[in-house]
mmCIF file of C-alpha atoms and ligand atoms in Angstrom:
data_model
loop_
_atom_site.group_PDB
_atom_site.id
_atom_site.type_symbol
_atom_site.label_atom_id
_atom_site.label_comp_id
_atom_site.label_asym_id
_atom_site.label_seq_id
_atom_site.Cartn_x
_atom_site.Cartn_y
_atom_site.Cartn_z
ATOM 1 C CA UNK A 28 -34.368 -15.007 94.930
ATOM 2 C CA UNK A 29 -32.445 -11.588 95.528
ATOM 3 C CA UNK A 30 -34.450 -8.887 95.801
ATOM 4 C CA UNK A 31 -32.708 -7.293 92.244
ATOM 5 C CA UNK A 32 -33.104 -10.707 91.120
ATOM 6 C CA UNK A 33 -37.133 -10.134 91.656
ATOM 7 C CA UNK A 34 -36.739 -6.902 89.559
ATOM 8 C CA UNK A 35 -34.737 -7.972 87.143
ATOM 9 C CA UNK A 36 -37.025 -10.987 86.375
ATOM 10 C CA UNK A 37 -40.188 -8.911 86.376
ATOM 11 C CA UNK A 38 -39.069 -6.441 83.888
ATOM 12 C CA UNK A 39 -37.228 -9.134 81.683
ATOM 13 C CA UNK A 40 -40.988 -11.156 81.756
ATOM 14 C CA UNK A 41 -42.478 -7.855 80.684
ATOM 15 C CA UNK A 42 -40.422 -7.700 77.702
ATOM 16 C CA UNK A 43 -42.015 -10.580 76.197
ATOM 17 C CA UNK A 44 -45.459 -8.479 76.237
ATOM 18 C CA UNK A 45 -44.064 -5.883 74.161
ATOM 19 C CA UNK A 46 -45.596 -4.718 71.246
ATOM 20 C CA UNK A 47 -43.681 -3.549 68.747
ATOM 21 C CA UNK A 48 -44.207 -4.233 65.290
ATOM 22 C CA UNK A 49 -42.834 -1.097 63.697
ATOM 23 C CA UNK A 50 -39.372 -0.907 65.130
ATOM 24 C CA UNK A 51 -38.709 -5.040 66.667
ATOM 25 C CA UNK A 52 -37.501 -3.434 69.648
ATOM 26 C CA UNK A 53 -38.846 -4.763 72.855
ATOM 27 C CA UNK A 54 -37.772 -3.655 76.528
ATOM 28 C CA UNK A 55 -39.206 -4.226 79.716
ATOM 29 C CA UNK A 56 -39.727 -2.257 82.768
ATOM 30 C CA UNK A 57 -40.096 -2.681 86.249
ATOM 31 C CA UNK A 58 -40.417 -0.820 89.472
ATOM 32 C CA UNK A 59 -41.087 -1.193 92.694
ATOM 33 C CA UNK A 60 -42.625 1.034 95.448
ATOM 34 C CA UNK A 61 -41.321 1.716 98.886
ATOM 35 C CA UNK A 62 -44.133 -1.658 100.009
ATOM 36 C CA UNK A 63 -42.136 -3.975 97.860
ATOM 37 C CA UNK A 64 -44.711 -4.037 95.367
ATOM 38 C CA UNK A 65 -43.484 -4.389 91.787
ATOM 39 C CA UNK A 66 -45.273 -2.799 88.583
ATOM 40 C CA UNK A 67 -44.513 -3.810 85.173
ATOM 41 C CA UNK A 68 -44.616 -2.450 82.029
ATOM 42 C CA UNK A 69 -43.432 -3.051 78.014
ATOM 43 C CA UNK A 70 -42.877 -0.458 75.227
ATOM 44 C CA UNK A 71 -46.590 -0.322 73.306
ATOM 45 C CA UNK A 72 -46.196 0.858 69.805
ATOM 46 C CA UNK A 73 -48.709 2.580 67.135
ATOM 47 C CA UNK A 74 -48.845 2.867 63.891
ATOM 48 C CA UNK A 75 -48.552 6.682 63.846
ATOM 49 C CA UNK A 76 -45.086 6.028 65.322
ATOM 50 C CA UNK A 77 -45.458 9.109 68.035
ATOM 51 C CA UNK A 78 -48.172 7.479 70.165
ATOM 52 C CA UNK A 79 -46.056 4.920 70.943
ATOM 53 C CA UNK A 80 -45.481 4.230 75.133
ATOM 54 C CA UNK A 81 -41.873 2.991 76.134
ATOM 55 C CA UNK A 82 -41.707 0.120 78.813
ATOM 56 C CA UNK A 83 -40.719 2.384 81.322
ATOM 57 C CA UNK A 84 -43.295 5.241 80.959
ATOM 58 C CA UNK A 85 -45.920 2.206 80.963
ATOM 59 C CA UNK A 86 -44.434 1.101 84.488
ATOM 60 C CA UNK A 87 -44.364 3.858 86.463
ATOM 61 C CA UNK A 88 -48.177 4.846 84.959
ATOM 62 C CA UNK A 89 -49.307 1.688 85.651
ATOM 63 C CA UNK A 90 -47.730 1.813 89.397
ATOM 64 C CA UNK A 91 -49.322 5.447 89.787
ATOM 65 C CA UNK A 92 -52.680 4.310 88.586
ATOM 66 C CA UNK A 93 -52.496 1.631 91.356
ATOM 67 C CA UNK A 94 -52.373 4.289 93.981
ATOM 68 C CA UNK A 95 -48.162 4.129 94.496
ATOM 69 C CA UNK A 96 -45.940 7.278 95.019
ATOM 70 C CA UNK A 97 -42.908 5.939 96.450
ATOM 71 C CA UNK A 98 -40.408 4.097 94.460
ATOM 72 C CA UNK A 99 -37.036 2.826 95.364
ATOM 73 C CA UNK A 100 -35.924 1.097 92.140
ATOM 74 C CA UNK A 101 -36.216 0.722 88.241
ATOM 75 C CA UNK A 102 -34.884 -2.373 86.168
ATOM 76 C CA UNK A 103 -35.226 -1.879 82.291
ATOM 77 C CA UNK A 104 -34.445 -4.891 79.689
ATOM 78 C CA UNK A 105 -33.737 -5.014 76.058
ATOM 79 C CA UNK A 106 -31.527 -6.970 74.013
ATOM 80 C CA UNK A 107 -28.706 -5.101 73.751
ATOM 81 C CA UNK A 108 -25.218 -5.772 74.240
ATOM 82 C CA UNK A 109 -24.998 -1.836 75.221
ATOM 83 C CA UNK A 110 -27.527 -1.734 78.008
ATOM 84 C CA UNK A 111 -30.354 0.261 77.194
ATOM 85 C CA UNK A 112 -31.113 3.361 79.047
ATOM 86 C CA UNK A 113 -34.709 5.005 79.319
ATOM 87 C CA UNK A 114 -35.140 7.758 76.911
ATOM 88 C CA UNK A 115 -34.996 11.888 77.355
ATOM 89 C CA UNK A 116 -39.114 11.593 77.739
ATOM 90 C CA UNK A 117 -38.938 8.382 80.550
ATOM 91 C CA UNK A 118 -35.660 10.462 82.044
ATOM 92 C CA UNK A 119 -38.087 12.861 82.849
ATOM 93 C CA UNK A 120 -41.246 11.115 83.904
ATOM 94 C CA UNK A 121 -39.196 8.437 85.940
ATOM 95 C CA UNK A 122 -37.567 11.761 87.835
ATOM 96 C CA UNK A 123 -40.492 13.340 88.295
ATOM 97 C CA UNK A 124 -42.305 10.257 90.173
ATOM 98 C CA UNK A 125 -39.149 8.419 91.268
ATOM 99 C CA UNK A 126 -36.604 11.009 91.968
ATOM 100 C CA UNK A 127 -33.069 10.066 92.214
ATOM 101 C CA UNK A 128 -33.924 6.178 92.351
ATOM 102 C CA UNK A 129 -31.881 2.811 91.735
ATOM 103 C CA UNK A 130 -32.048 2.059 88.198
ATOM 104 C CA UNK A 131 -30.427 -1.512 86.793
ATOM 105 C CA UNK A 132 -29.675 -2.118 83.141
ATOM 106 C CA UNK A 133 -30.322 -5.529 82.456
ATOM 107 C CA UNK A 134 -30.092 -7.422 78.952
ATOM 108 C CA UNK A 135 -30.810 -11.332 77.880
ATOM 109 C CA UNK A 136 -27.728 -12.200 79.272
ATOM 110 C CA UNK A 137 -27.285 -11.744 82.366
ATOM 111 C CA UNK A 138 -25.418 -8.701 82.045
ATOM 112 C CA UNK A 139 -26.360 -5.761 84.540
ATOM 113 C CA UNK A 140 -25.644 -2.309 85.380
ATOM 114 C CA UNK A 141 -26.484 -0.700 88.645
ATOM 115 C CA UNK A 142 -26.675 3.283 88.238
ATOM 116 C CA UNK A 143 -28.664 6.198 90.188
ATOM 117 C CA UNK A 144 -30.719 8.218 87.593
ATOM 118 C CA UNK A 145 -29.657 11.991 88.723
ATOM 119 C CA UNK A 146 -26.212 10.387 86.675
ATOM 120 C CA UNK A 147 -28.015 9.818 84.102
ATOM 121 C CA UNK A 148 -30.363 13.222 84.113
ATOM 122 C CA UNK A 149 -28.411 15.750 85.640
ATOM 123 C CA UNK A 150 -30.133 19.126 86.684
ATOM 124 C CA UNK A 151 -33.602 18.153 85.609
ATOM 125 C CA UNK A 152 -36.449 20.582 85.908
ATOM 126 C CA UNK A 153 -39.454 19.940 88.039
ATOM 127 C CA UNK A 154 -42.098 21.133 89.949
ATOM 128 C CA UNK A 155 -39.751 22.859 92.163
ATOM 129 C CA UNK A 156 -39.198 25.227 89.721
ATOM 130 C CA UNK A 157 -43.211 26.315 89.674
HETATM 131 N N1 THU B 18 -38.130 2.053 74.065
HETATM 132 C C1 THU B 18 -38.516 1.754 75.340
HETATM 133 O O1 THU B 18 -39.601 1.207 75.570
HETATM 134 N N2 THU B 18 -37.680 2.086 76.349
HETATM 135 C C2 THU B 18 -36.414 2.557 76.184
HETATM 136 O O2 THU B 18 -35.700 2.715 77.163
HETATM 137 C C3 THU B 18 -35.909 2.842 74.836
HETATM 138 C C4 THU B 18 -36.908 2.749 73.740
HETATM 139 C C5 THU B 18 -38.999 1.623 72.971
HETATM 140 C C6 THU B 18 -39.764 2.689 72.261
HETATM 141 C C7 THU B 18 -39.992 2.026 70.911
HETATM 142 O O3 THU B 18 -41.136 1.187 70.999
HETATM 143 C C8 THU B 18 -38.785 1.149 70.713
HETATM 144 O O4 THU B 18 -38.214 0.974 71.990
HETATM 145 C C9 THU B 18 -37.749 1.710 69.758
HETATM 146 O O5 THU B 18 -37.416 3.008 70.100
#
């Protein structure tokens, strides 16, 4: 299997972890560190709606807590005929630890999008700005 293929796979698989009673809305996350290693995540909901985790947030947590720091790509998977892109908050968090990495839309049907996430998040700020 392609290497994307691999990513795309792990994040779609993830998806079917999601939890998310309040809004139906599942999406999976993947990403994978500089060692080929892949991390996984899902969007975990709560019931007072703000606590709530999306997919990718969960991923790239998940990969940190396993001691990675370098990442060279990001899949994310809902069911959307409009791929779904991360969020302002997992804009942020995915620059922050990923920088200006691969990121591929991906839905239920096959359907992909290959972008770089500085598109995405232009002119974020950072720690350089510290
Ligand atoms: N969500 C994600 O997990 N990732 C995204 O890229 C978009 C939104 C989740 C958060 C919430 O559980 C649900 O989708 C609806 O917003």
């Amino acid at each position: 299997m392609a290497a994307s293929d691999r990513l795309i796979e792990a994040a779609l698989a993830a998806r079917g972890n999601a939890h998310a009673p309040f809004s139906n809305f599942k999406v999976g996350a993947a990403v994978e560190d500089a060692d080929g290693r892949l991390f996984t995540g899902c969007n975990v909901e709560n019931a007072t709606f703000g606590l709530t985790l999306c997919a990718e947030r969960v991923a790239v947590f998940k990969a940190v807590s396993e001691g990675a720091r370098k990442f060279t790509r990001v899949a994310v998977a809902a069911d959307t005929d409009s791929l779904t892109p991360p969020c302002g908050a997992c804009r942020q968090i995915l620059w922050e630890f990923c920088g200006d990495v691969e990121l591929v839309l991906t839905n239920l049907h096959g359907k992909t999008e290959t972008l770089r996430l500085k598109d995405l998040f232009p002119r974020p700020f950072d720690a350089s700005f510290l």
